[in-house]
Coordinates of C-alpha atoms in Angstrom, one line a residue:
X1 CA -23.3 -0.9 -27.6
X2 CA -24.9 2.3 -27.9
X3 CA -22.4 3.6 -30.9
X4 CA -23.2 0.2 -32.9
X5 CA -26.5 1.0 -32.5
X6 CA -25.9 4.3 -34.0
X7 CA -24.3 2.9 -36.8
X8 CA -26.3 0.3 -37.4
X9 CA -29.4 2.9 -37.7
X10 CA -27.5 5.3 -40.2
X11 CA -26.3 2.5 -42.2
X12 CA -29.6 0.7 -42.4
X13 CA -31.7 3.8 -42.4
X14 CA -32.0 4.4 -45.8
X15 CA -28.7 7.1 -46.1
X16 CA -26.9 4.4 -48.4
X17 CA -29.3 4.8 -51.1
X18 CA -28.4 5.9 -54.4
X19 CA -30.3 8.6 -55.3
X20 CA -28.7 12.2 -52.9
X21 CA -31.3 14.5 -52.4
X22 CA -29.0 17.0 -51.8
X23 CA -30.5 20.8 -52.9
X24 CA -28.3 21.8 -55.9
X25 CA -28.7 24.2 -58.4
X26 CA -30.0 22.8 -62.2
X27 CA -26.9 22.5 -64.8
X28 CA -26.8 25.1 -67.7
X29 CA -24.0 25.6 -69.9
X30 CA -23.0 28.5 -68.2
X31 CA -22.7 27.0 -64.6
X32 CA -20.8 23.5 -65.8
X33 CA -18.4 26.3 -67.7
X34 CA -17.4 28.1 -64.2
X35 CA -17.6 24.6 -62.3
X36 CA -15.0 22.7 -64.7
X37 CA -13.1 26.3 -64.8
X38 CA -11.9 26.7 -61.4
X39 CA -8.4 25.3 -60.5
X40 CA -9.1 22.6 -58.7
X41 CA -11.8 21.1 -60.9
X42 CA -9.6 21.4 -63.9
X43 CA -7.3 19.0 -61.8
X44 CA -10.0 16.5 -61.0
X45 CA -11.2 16.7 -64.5
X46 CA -7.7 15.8 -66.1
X47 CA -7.4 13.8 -62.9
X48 CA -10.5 11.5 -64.7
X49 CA -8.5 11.4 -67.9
X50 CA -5.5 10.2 -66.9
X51 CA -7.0 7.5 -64.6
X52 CA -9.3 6.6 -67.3
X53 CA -6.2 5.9 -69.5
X54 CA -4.7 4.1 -66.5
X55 CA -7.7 1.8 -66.5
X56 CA -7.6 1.0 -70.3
X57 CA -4.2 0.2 -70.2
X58 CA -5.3 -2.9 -67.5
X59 CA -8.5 -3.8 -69.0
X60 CA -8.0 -3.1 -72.8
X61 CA -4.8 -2.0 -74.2
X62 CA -2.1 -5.3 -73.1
X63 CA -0.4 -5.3 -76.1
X64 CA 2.7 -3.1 -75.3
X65 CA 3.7 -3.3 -78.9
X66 CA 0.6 -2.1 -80.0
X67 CA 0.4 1.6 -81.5
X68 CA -2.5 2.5 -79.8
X69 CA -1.4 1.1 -76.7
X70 CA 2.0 3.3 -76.5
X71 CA -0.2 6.5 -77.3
X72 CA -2.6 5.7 -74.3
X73 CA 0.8 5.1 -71.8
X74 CA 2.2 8.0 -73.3
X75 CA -1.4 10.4 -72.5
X76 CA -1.0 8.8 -68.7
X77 CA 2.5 9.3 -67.8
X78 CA 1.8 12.9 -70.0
X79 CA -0.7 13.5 -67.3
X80 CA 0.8 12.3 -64.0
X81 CA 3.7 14.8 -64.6
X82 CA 1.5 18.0 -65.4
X83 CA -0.7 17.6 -62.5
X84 CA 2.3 17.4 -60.5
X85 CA 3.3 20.8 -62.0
X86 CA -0.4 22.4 -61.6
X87 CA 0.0 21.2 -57.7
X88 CA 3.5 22.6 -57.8
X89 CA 4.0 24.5 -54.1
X90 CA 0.6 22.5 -52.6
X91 CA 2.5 22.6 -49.4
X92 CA 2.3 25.9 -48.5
X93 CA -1.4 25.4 -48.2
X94 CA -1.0 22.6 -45.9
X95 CA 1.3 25.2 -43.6
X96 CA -1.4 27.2 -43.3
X97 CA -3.9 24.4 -42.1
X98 CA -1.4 22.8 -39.9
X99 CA -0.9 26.2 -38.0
X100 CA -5.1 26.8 -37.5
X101 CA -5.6 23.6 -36.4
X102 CA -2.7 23.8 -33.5
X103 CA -4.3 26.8 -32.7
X104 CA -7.7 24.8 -32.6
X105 CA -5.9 22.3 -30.2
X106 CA -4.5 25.0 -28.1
X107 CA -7.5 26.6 -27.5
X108 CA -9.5 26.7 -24.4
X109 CA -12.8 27.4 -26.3
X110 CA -15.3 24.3 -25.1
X111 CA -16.6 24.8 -28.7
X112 CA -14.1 23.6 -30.5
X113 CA -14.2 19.8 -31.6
X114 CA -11.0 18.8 -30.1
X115 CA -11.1 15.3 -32.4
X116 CA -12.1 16.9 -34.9
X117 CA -9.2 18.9 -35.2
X118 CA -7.0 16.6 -34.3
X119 CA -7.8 14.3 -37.0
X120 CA -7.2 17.5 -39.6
X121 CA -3.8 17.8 -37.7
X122 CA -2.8 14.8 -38.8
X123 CA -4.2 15.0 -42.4
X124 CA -2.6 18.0 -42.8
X125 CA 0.6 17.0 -41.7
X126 CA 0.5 14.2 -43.5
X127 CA -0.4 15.7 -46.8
X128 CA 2.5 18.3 -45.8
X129 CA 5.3 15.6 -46.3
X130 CA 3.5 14.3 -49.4
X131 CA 3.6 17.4 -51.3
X132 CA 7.0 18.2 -50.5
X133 CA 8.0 14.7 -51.4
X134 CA 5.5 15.5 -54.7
X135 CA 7.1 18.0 -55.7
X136 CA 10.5 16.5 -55.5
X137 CA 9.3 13.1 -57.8
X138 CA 8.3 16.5 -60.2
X139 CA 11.7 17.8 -60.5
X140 CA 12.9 13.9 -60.9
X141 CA 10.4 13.0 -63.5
X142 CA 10.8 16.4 -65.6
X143 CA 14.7 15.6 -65.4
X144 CA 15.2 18.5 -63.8
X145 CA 17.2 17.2 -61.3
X146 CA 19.5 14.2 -61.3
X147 CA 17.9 11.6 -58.7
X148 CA 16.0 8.5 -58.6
X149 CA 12.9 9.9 -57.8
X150 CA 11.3 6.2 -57.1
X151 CA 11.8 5.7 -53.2
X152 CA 10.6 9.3 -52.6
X153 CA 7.5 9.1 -54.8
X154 CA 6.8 5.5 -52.6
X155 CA 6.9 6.7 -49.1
X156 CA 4.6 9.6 -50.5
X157 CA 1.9 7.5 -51.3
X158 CA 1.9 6.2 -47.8
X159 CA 1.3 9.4 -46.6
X160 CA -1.1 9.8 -49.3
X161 CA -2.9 6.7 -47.0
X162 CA -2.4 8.2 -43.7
X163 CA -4.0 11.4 -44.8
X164 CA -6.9 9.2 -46.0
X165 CA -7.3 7.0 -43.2
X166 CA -7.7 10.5 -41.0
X167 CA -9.8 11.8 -43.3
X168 CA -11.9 8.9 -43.8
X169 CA -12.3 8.5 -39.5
X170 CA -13.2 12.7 -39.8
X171 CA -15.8 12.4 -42.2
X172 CA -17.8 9.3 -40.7
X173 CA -17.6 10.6 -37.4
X174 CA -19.4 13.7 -39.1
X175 CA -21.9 11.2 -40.9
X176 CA -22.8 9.5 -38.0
X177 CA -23.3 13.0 -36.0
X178 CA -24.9 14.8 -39.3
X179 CA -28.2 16.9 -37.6
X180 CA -29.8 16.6 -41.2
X181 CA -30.6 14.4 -44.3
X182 CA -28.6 16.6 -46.4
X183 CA -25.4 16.7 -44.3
X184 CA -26.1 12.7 -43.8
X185 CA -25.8 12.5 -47.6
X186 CA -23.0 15.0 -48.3
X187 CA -20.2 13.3 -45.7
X188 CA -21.9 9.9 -46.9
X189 CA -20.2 10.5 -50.3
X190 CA -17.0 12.0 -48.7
X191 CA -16.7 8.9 -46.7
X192 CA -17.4 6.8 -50.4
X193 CA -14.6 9.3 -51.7
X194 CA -11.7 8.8 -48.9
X195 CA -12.5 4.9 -49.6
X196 CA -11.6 5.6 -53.4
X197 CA -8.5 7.4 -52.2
X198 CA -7.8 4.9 -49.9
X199 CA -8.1 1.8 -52.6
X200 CA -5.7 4.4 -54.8
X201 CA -2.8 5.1 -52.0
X202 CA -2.9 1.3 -51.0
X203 CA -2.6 0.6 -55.6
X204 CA 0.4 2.8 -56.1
X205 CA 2.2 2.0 -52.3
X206 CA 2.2 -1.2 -53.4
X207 CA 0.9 -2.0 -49.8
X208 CA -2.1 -4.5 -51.2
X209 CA -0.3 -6.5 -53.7
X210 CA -1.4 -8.0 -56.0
X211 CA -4.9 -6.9 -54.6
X212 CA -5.4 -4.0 -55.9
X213 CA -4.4 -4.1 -59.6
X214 CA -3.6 -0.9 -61.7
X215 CA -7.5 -1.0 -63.2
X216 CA -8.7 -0.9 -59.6
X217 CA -6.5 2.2 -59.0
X218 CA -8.2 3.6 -62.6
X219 CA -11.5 3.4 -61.5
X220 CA -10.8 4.2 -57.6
X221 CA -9.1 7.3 -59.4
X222 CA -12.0 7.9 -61.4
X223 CA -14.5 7.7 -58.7
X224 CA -12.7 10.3 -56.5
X225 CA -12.5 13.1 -59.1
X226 CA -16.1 12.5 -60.1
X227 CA -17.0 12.5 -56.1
X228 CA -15.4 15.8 -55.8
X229 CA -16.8 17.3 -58.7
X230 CA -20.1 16.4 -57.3
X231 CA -19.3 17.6 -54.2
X232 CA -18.5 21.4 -55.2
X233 CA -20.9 21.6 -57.3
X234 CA -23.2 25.0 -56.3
X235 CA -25.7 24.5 -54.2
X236 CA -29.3 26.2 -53.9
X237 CA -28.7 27.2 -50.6

């Protein structure tokens, strides 16, 4: 009782409105240059790209005999198979996390967030499997191995929803404990953005058919790599 209570208060306490108050620093041409520059915000701004073409091909582009139409499919599946070549090796990262947050769960520090960790465990791990499973659909798609990459690219997207789902329980566990209005905001819209991932695992798993149609995916895609650009954006503080 007490917890709904809690919820109830955050969720009709004015953190869902629009407009984040969040202190960041004023956009000049110089900044946006070095925010779009880094690595991973290169990634989530082709990321818009090719699930803005994925969207057009649902909502406006049918006609697979149309010219325009087998350009836009061609941008997309152009795009799916570099960004699995930019996140080439992904996994070794996830090694790294996987091995800190054991030693998080291992430890007898009464500091440590035990669920917390626990939670990033299970992210990581699952992200682990995906990558390596990632990387494999790469060396199918670029035909640089002889396999049917299908079944492996599948299971990967429902690991891509188990990391989510963790992720998504993290993050509004940390809303719902945020000390401040600007950490309320901030894991309000990573909570918005593991829904988008969610809706975009559940699209290409094929888990929610015919629910979730390949424009739902497009925008769902779209609305994650915005999130996250908003979300690294410098702050003033």
């Amino acid at each position: 009782l007490a917890a709904r209570k809690v919820i109830q208060k955050k969720l009709t306490g004015g953190a869902l409105r629009l407009h984040i108050q969040m202190p960041l620093k004023e956009a000049s041409l110089e900044l946006i240059a070095k925010h779009l520059n880094s690595l991973g915000n290169k990634d989530k701004v082709i990321k818009i790209v090719q699930y803005g073409a994925q969207a057009l091909l649902h909502y406006v582009y049918k006609d697979p005999n149309n010219p325009t139409t087998k350009r836009v499919e061609k941008l997309f599946w152009s795009l799916v198979l570099h960004r699995k070549l930019f996140r080439y090796l992904f996994f070794l990262n996830e090694m790294v996390n996987i091995r800190d947050r054991m030693r998080e769960l291992a430890s007898e520090d009464d500091k440590v967030d035990k669920i917390n960790s626990a939670l990033l465990l299970g992210k990581n791990s699952a992200f682990f499997v995906f990558w390596l499973l990632d990387n494999a659909v790469y060396l199918s798609m670029g035909k640089l191995a002889h396999f049917n990459g299908g079944p492996a690219a599948m299971l990967s997207y429902k690991l891509w929803f188990a990391a989510s789902i963790c992720s998504l329980a993290r993050n509004f566990r940390l809303y719902l404990s945020a000390g401040d209005k600007e950490q309320e905001e901030e894991q309000l819209l990573r909570v918005v953005q593991d829904l988008a991932d969610i809706v975009v695992s559940l699209g290409f798993s094929k888990m929610a058919d015919p629910h979730i149609t390949w424009g739902h995916i497009g925008f769902a895609g779209i609305a994650s790599a915005v999130l996250q650009l908003r979300l690294t954006w410098p702050k003033t503080k």
